[in-house]
Each structure stands twice: as structure tokens, then as C-alpha cells.
């Protein structure tokens, strides 16, 4: 299991494109675009992403960590996953 940011980013982008945007066009998802402001995710979408991240990256996300800033952009999610994985090692 890699902690490489590019690998984490690719998996997160792929999940969002396929499951939330129903697309395979990466230009539809800039890494710094707000998923909340663009209406791509809402509270239910955040829960879906939490389940994906926990399963894909073998991490546990606490309720106190379910903050909008951790899930608002692809970049934020990559940094969040990296922080959690480093904390476990």
C-alpha cells in the first residue's frame, strides 16, 4: 500500500469521477475545485467518500474528523489520507 500522493490522488479522482460525476473525463475534476461548492457532494456524498477512503486506504476516520475541509477538494482528501496513514505507522 503506497503513501505516494500521486497514487492516492489517482484513486480518489477515479472514484469521484466514476461514482459521483459519472464521467471518465479528468478535466471535469480539477484537484483544487470545491466539491461542496460545485454541488458534487453533499452530506450523503461525504459519507460515501468516507466509506471509500476507509476501505481503499485501510484507515479509520473518526466522527470528529468528518469536517468539510477534509473532503472539499481532491487535494484536501489526499493530504487527509496521508496524515491518517502516517499516524497509523
mmCIF file of N, CA and C in Angstrom:
data_model
loop_
_atom_site.group_PDB
_atom_site.id
_atom_site.type_symbol
_atom_site.label_atom_id
_atom_site.label_comp_id
_atom_site.label_asym_id
_atom_site.label_seq_id
_atom_site.Cartn_x
_atom_site.Cartn_y
_atom_site.Cartn_z
ATOM 1 N N UNK A 1 0.848 -1.175 0.000
ATOM 2 C CA UNK A 1 0.000 0.000 0.000
ATOM 3 C C UNK A 1 0.892 1.237 0.000
ATOM 4 N N UNK A 2 0.746 2.059 -0.986
ATOM 5 C CA UNK A 2 1.632 3.201 -1.157
ATOM 6 C C UNK A 2 1.068 4.453 -0.494
ATOM 7 N N UNK A 3 1.962 5.261 0.021
ATOM 8 C CA UNK A 3 1.594 6.570 0.549
ATOM 9 C C UNK A 3 1.887 7.661 -0.465
ATOM 10 N N UNK A 4 2.257 7.267 -1.674
ATOM 11 C CA UNK A 4 2.598 8.245 -2.692
ATOM 12 C C UNK A 4 1.392 9.124 -3.004
ATOM 13 N N UNK A 5 1.565 10.440 -2.913
ATOM 14 C CA UNK A 5 0.443 11.344 -3.179
ATOM 15 C C UNK A 5 -0.200 11.132 -4.547
ATOM 16 N N UNK A 6 0.599 10.880 -5.570
ATOM 17 C CA UNK A 6 0.039 10.714 -6.924
ATOM 18 C C UNK A 6 -0.854 9.481 -7.008
ATOM 19 N N UNK A 7 -0.453 8.408 -6.335
ATOM 20 C CA UNK A 7 -1.266 7.186 -6.340
ATOM 21 C C UNK A 7 -2.570 7.400 -5.566
ATOM 22 N N UNK A 8 -2.470 8.048 -4.419
ATOM 23 C CA UNK A 8 -3.663 8.356 -3.625
ATOM 24 C C UNK A 8 -4.588 9.252 -4.435
ATOM 25 N N UNK A 9 -4.019 10.287 -5.042
ATOM 26 C CA UNK A 9 -4.803 11.214 -5.863
ATOM 27 C C UNK A 9 -5.516 10.479 -6.992
ATOM 28 N N UNK A 10 -4.813 9.608 -7.681
ATOM 29 C CA UNK A 10 -5.405 8.890 -8.816
ATOM 30 C C UNK A 10 -6.596 8.049 -8.377
ATOM 31 N N UNK A 11 -6.479 7.377 -7.246
ATOM 32 C CA UNK A 11 -7.575 6.542 -6.757
ATOM 33 C C UNK A 11 -8.777 7.387 -6.346
ATOM 34 N N UNK A 12 -8.528 8.496 -5.668
ATOM 35 C CA UNK A 12 -9.619 9.373 -5.238
ATOM 36 C C UNK A 12 -10.304 9.996 -6.451
ATOM 37 N N UNK A 13 -9.513 10.514 -7.384
ATOM 38 C CA UNK A 13 -10.083 11.126 -8.594
ATOM 39 C C UNK A 13 -10.927 10.116 -9.361
ATOM 40 N N UNK A 14 -10.409 8.922 -9.526
ATOM 41 C CA UNK A 14 -11.123 7.886 -10.261
ATOM 42 C C UNK A 14 -12.456 7.572 -9.592
ATOM 43 N N UNK A 15 -12.443 7.442 -8.274
ATOM 44 C CA UNK A 15 -13.682 7.147 -7.544
ATOM 45 C C UNK A 15 -14.714 8.255 -7.742
ATOM 46 N N UNK A 16 -14.289 9.498 -7.570
ATOM 47 C CA UNK A 16 -15.226 10.621 -7.696
ATOM 48 C C UNK A 16 -15.751 10.731 -9.121
ATOM 49 N N UNK A 17 -14.865 10.621 -10.092
ATOM 50 C CA UNK A 17 -15.299 10.707 -11.492
ATOM 51 C C UNK A 17 -16.313 9.620 -11.823
ATOM 52 N N UNK A 18 -16.024 8.389 -11.453
ATOM 53 C CA UNK A 18 -16.886 7.268 -11.820
ATOM 54 C C UNK A 18 -18.173 7.205 -11.014
ATOM 55 N N UNK A 19 -18.109 7.514 -9.717
ATOM 56 C CA UNK A 19 -19.248 7.286 -8.838
ATOM 57 C C UNK A 19 -20.084 8.520 -8.526
ATOM 58 N N UNK A 20 -19.503 9.695 -8.666
ATOM 59 C CA UNK A 20 -20.246 10.911 -8.345
ATOM 60 C C UNK A 20 -20.489 11.788 -9.567
ATOM 61 N N UNK A 21 -19.542 11.815 -10.487
ATOM 62 C CA UNK A 21 -19.707 12.613 -11.706
ATOM 63 C C UNK A 21 -20.139 11.762 -12.897
ATOM 64 N N UNK A 22 -20.058 10.443 -12.755
ATOM 65 C CA UNK A 22 -20.420 9.505 -13.823
ATOM 66 C C UNK A 22 -19.718 9.875 -15.129
ATOM 67 N N UNK A 23 -18.414 10.065 -15.009
ATOM 68 C CA UNK A 23 -17.603 10.509 -16.135
ATOM 69 C C UNK A 23 -16.237 9.843 -16.057
ATOM 70 N N UNK A 24 -15.528 9.876 -17.157
ATOM 71 C CA UNK A 24 -14.126 9.458 -17.133
ATOM 72 C C UNK A 24 -13.242 10.567 -17.691
ATOM 73 N N UNK A 25 -13.785 11.789 -17.732
ATOM 74 C CA UNK A 25 -13.063 12.954 -18.235
ATOM 75 C C UNK A 25 -12.401 13.682 -17.069
ATOM 76 N N UNK A 26 -11.089 13.534 -16.903
ATOM 77 C CA UNK A 26 -10.411 14.144 -15.763
ATOM 78 C C UNK A 26 -10.481 15.666 -15.733
ATOM 79 N N UNK A 27 -10.758 16.304 -16.861
ATOM 80 C CA UNK A 27 -10.845 17.767 -16.868
ATOM 81 C C UNK A 27 -12.075 18.261 -16.110
ATOM 82 N N UNK A 28 -13.010 17.375 -15.841
ATOM 83 C CA UNK A 28 -14.207 17.756 -15.088
ATOM 84 C C UNK A 28 -13.937 17.877 -13.594
ATOM 85 N N UNK A 29 -12.739 17.490 -13.171
ATOM 86 C CA UNK A 29 -12.442 17.474 -11.739
ATOM 87 C C UNK A 29 -11.058 18.047 -11.441
ATOM 88 N N UNK A 30 -10.933 19.385 -11.431
ATOM 89 C CA UNK A 30 -9.657 19.980 -11.020
ATOM 90 C C UNK A 30 -9.368 19.623 -9.557
ATOM 91 N N UNK A 31 -8.116 19.397 -9.236
ATOM 92 C CA UNK A 31 -7.744 18.973 -7.883
ATOM 93 C C UNK A 31 -8.082 19.987 -6.804
ATOM 94 N N UNK A 32 -8.179 21.257 -7.181
ATOM 95 C CA UNK A 32 -8.459 22.288 -6.188
ATOM 96 C C UNK A 32 -9.894 22.794 -6.241
ATOM 97 N N UNK A 33 -10.744 22.154 -7.026
ATOM 98 C CA UNK A 33 -12.144 22.573 -7.140
ATOM 99 C C UNK A 33 -12.926 22.115 -5.913
ATOM 100 N N UNK A 34 -13.745 23.011 -5.380
ATOM 101 C CA UNK A 34 -14.568 22.675 -4.222
ATOM 102 C C UNK A 34 -15.706 21.746 -4.637
ATOM 103 N N UNK A 35 -15.686 20.537 -4.110
ATOM 104 C CA UNK A 35 -16.739 19.574 -4.416
ATOM 105 C C UNK A 35 -18.053 19.987 -3.763
ATOM 106 N N UNK A 36 -17.962 20.653 -2.629
ATOM 107 C CA UNK A 36 -19.166 21.116 -1.936
ATOM 108 C C UNK A 36 -19.786 22.303 -2.667
ATOM 109 N N UNK A 37 -18.976 23.303 -2.995
ATOM 110 C CA UNK A 37 -19.495 24.494 -3.680
ATOM 111 C C UNK A 37 -20.053 24.163 -5.058
ATOM 112 N N UNK A 38 -19.451 23.188 -5.736
ATOM 113 C CA UNK A 38 -19.911 22.807 -7.074
ATOM 114 C C UNK A 38 -21.097 21.847 -7.024
ATOM 115 N N UNK A 39 -21.513 21.451 -5.824
ATOM 116 C CA UNK A 39 -22.655 20.561 -5.685
ATOM 117 C C UNK A 39 -22.362 19.116 -6.061
ATOM 118 N N UNK A 40 -21.091 18.759 -6.118
ATOM 119 C CA UNK A 40 -20.714 17.388 -6.472
ATOM 120 C C UNK A 40 -20.982 16.452 -5.301
ATOM 121 N N UNK A 41 -20.719 16.937 -4.083
ATOM 122 C CA UNK A 41 -21.039 16.142 -2.903
ATOM 123 C C UNK A 41 -21.857 16.964 -1.927
ATOM 124 N N UNK A 42 -22.650 16.249 -1.147
ATOM 125 C CA UNK A 42 -23.386 16.819 -0.032
ATOM 126 C C UNK A 42 -23.077 15.926 1.168
ATOM 127 N N UNK A 43 -23.873 15.991 2.215
ATOM 128 C CA UNK A 43 -23.565 15.183 3.398
ATOM 129 C C UNK A 43 -23.572 13.689 3.084
ATOM 130 N N UNK A 44 -24.475 13.255 2.227
ATOM 131 C CA UNK A 44 -24.508 11.846 1.829
ATOM 132 C C UNK A 44 -23.269 11.496 1.017
ATOM 133 N N UNK A 45 -22.867 12.394 0.136
ATOM 134 C CA UNK A 45 -21.665 12.177 -0.664
ATOM 135 C C UNK A 45 -20.423 12.080 0.197
ATOM 136 N N UNK A 46 -20.367 12.882 1.254
ATOM 137 C CA UNK A 46 -19.226 12.815 2.169
ATOM 138 C C UNK A 46 -19.173 11.435 2.818
ATOM 139 N N UNK A 47 -20.330 10.919 3.228
ATOM 140 C CA UNK A 47 -20.356 9.584 3.835
ATOM 141 C C UNK A 47 -19.900 8.516 2.850
ATOM 142 N N UNK A 48 -20.307 8.641 1.596
ATOM 143 C CA UNK A 48 -19.861 7.693 0.570
ATOM 144 C C UNK A 48 -18.344 7.757 0.407
ATOM 145 N N UNK A 49 -17.809 8.970 0.395
ATOM 146 C CA UNK A 49 -16.360 9.136 0.257
ATOM 147 C C UNK A 49 -15.634 8.579 1.477
ATOM 148 N N UNK A 50 -16.189 8.800 2.667
ATOM 149 C CA UNK A 50 -15.585 8.258 3.885
ATOM 150 C C UNK A 50 -15.483 6.739 3.793
ATOM 151 N N UNK A 51 -16.568 6.094 3.388
ATOM 152 C CA UNK A 51 -16.559 4.631 3.255
ATOM 153 C C UNK A 51 -15.528 4.180 2.228
ATOM 154 N N UNK A 52 -15.458 4.894 1.110
ATOM 155 C CA UNK A 52 -14.461 4.571 0.085
ATOM 156 C C UNK A 52 -13.044 4.716 0.632
ATOM 157 N N UNK A 53 -12.755 5.853 1.256
ATOM 158 C CA UNK A 53 -11.405 6.108 1.763
ATOM 159 C C UNK A 53 -11.001 5.070 2.804
ATOM 160 N N UNK A 54 -11.916 4.742 3.712
ATOM 161 C CA UNK A 54 -11.605 3.750 4.741
ATOM 162 C C UNK A 54 -11.294 2.390 4.120
ATOM 163 N N UNK A 55 -12.088 1.985 3.157
ATOM 164 C CA UNK A 55 -11.874 0.691 2.521
ATOM 165 C C UNK A 55 -10.654 0.653 1.621
ATOM 166 N N UNK A 56 -10.477 1.695 0.836
ATOM 167 C CA UNK A 56 -9.384 1.727 -0.143
ATOM 168 C C UNK A 56 -8.011 1.895 0.500
ATOM 169 N N UNK A 57 -7.952 2.705 1.548
ATOM 170 C CA UNK A 57 -6.654 3.054 2.129
ATOM 171 C C UNK A 57 -6.431 2.463 3.524
ATOM 172 N N UNK A 58 -7.344 1.599 3.968
ATOM 173 C CA UNK A 58 -7.217 0.918 5.250
ATOM 174 C C UNK A 58 -6.978 1.912 6.387
ATOM 175 N N UNK A 59 -7.862 2.899 6.468
ATOM 176 C CA UNK A 59 -7.795 3.912 7.516
ATOM 177 C C UNK A 59 -9.127 3.944 8.250
ATOM 178 N N UNK A 60 -9.116 4.524 9.433
ATOM 179 C CA UNK A 60 -10.333 4.739 10.205
ATOM 180 C C UNK A 60 -10.525 6.243 10.357
ATOM 181 N N UNK A 61 -11.695 6.718 9.956
ATOM 182 C CA UNK A 61 -11.998 8.143 10.053
ATOM 183 C C UNK A 61 -12.978 8.335 11.199
ATOM 184 N N UNK A 62 -12.570 9.112 12.183
ATOM 185 C CA UNK A 62 -13.413 9.385 13.349
ATOM 186 C C UNK A 62 -14.463 10.431 12.989
ATOM 187 N N UNK A 63 -15.555 10.416 13.729
ATOM 188 C CA UNK A 63 -16.616 11.402 13.509
ATOM 189 C C UNK A 63 -16.064 12.820 13.635
ATOM 190 N N UNK A 64 -15.136 13.020 14.553
ATOM 191 C CA UNK A 64 -14.562 14.357 14.759
ATOM 192 C C UNK A 64 -13.704 14.817 13.582
ATOM 193 N N UNK A 65 -13.328 13.877 12.700
ATOM 194 C CA UNK A 65 -12.514 14.213 11.527
ATOM 195 C C UNK A 65 -13.359 14.445 10.280
ATOM 196 N N UNK A 66 -14.660 14.235 10.394
ATOM 197 C CA UNK A 66 -15.556 14.413 9.245
ATOM 198 C C UNK A 66 -15.910 15.890 9.096
ATOM 199 N N UNK A 67 -14.898 16.653 8.765
ATOM 200 C CA UNK A 67 -15.031 18.095 8.597
ATOM 201 C C UNK A 67 -15.024 18.428 7.114
ATOM 202 N N UNK A 68 -15.803 19.422 6.704
ATOM 203 C CA UNK A 68 -15.854 19.779 5.281
ATOM 204 C C UNK A 68 -14.484 20.024 4.671
ATOM 205 N N UNK A 69 -13.592 20.648 5.419
ATOM 206 C CA UNK A 69 -12.281 20.964 4.848
ATOM 207 C C UNK A 69 -11.466 19.711 4.513
ATOM 208 N N UNK A 70 -11.748 18.587 5.131
ATOM 209 C CA UNK A 70 -11.026 17.349 4.812
ATOM 210 C C UNK A 70 -11.509 16.698 3.523
ATOM 211 N N UNK A 71 -12.712 17.057 3.068
ATOM 212 C CA UNK A 71 -13.322 16.382 1.921
ATOM 213 C C UNK A 71 -13.715 17.328 0.790
ATOM 214 N N UNK A 72 -13.388 18.609 0.909
ATOM 215 C CA UNK A 72 -13.875 19.606 -0.043
ATOM 216 C C UNK A 72 -13.199 19.535 -1.406
ATOM 217 N N UNK A 73 -11.931 19.161 -1.448
ATOM 218 C CA UNK A 73 -11.216 19.081 -2.725
ATOM 219 C C UNK A 73 -10.428 17.773 -2.784
ATOM 220 N N UNK A 74 -10.027 17.395 -3.971
ATOM 221 C CA UNK A 74 -9.176 16.211 -4.125
ATOM 222 C C UNK A 74 -7.876 16.431 -3.357
ATOM 223 N N UNK A 75 -7.290 17.610 -3.483
ATOM 224 C CA UNK A 75 -6.038 17.907 -2.773
ATOM 225 C C UNK A 75 -6.198 17.733 -1.264
ATOM 226 N N UNK A 76 -7.317 18.229 -0.713
ATOM 227 C CA UNK A 76 -7.552 18.107 0.726
ATOM 228 C C UNK A 76 -7.686 16.646 1.142
ATOM 229 N N UNK A 77 -8.366 15.846 0.322
ATOM 230 C CA UNK A 77 -8.532 14.425 0.650
ATOM 231 C C UNK A 77 -7.201 13.687 0.605
ATOM 232 N N UNK A 78 -6.366 14.009 -0.376
ATOM 233 C CA UNK A 78 -5.044 13.376 -0.466
ATOM 234 C C UNK A 78 -4.241 13.687 0.799
ATOM 235 N N UNK A 79 -4.212 14.943 1.198
ATOM 236 C CA UNK A 79 -3.469 15.343 2.398
ATOM 237 C C UNK A 79 -4.045 14.670 3.645
ATOM 238 N N UNK A 80 -5.357 14.581 3.723
ATOM 239 C CA UNK A 80 -6.033 13.954 4.861
ATOM 240 C C UNK A 80 -5.667 12.470 4.955
ATOM 241 N N UNK A 81 -5.748 11.763 3.847
ATOM 242 C CA UNK A 81 -5.397 10.338 3.827
ATOM 243 C C UNK A 81 -3.934 10.159 4.229
ATOM 244 N N UNK A 82 -3.057 10.984 3.708
ATOM 245 C CA UNK A 82 -1.636 10.879 4.061
ATOM 246 C C UNK A 82 -1.428 11.081 5.563
ATOM 247 N N UNK A 83 -2.096 12.080 6.138
ATOM 248 C CA UNK A 83 -1.962 12.325 7.581
ATOM 249 C C UNK A 83 -2.422 11.112 8.385
ATOM 250 N N UNK A 84 -3.555 10.541 8.010
ATOM 251 C CA UNK A 84 -4.075 9.394 8.753
ATOM 252 C C UNK A 84 -3.175 8.174 8.608
ATOM 253 N N UNK A 85 -2.640 7.955 7.430
ATOM 254 C CA UNK A 85 -1.796 6.779 7.209
ATOM 255 C C UNK A 85 -0.455 6.921 7.920
ATOM 256 N N UNK A 86 0.077 8.119 7.977
ATOM 257 C CA UNK A 86 1.335 8.342 8.696
ATOM 258 C C UNK A 86 1.106 8.146 10.195
ATOM 259 N N UNK A 87 -0.039 8.588 10.699
ATOM 260 C CA UNK A 87 -0.348 8.460 12.122
ATOM 261 C C UNK A 87 -0.439 7.000 12.551
ATOM 262 N N UNK A 88 -0.839 6.122 11.643
ATOM 263 C CA UNK A 88 -1.004 4.700 11.948
ATOM 264 C C UNK A 88 0.334 3.974 11.956
ATOM 265 N N UNK A 89 1.288 4.443 11.160
ATOM 266 C CA UNK A 89 2.578 3.744 11.027
ATOM 267 C C UNK A 89 3.454 3.907 12.235
#
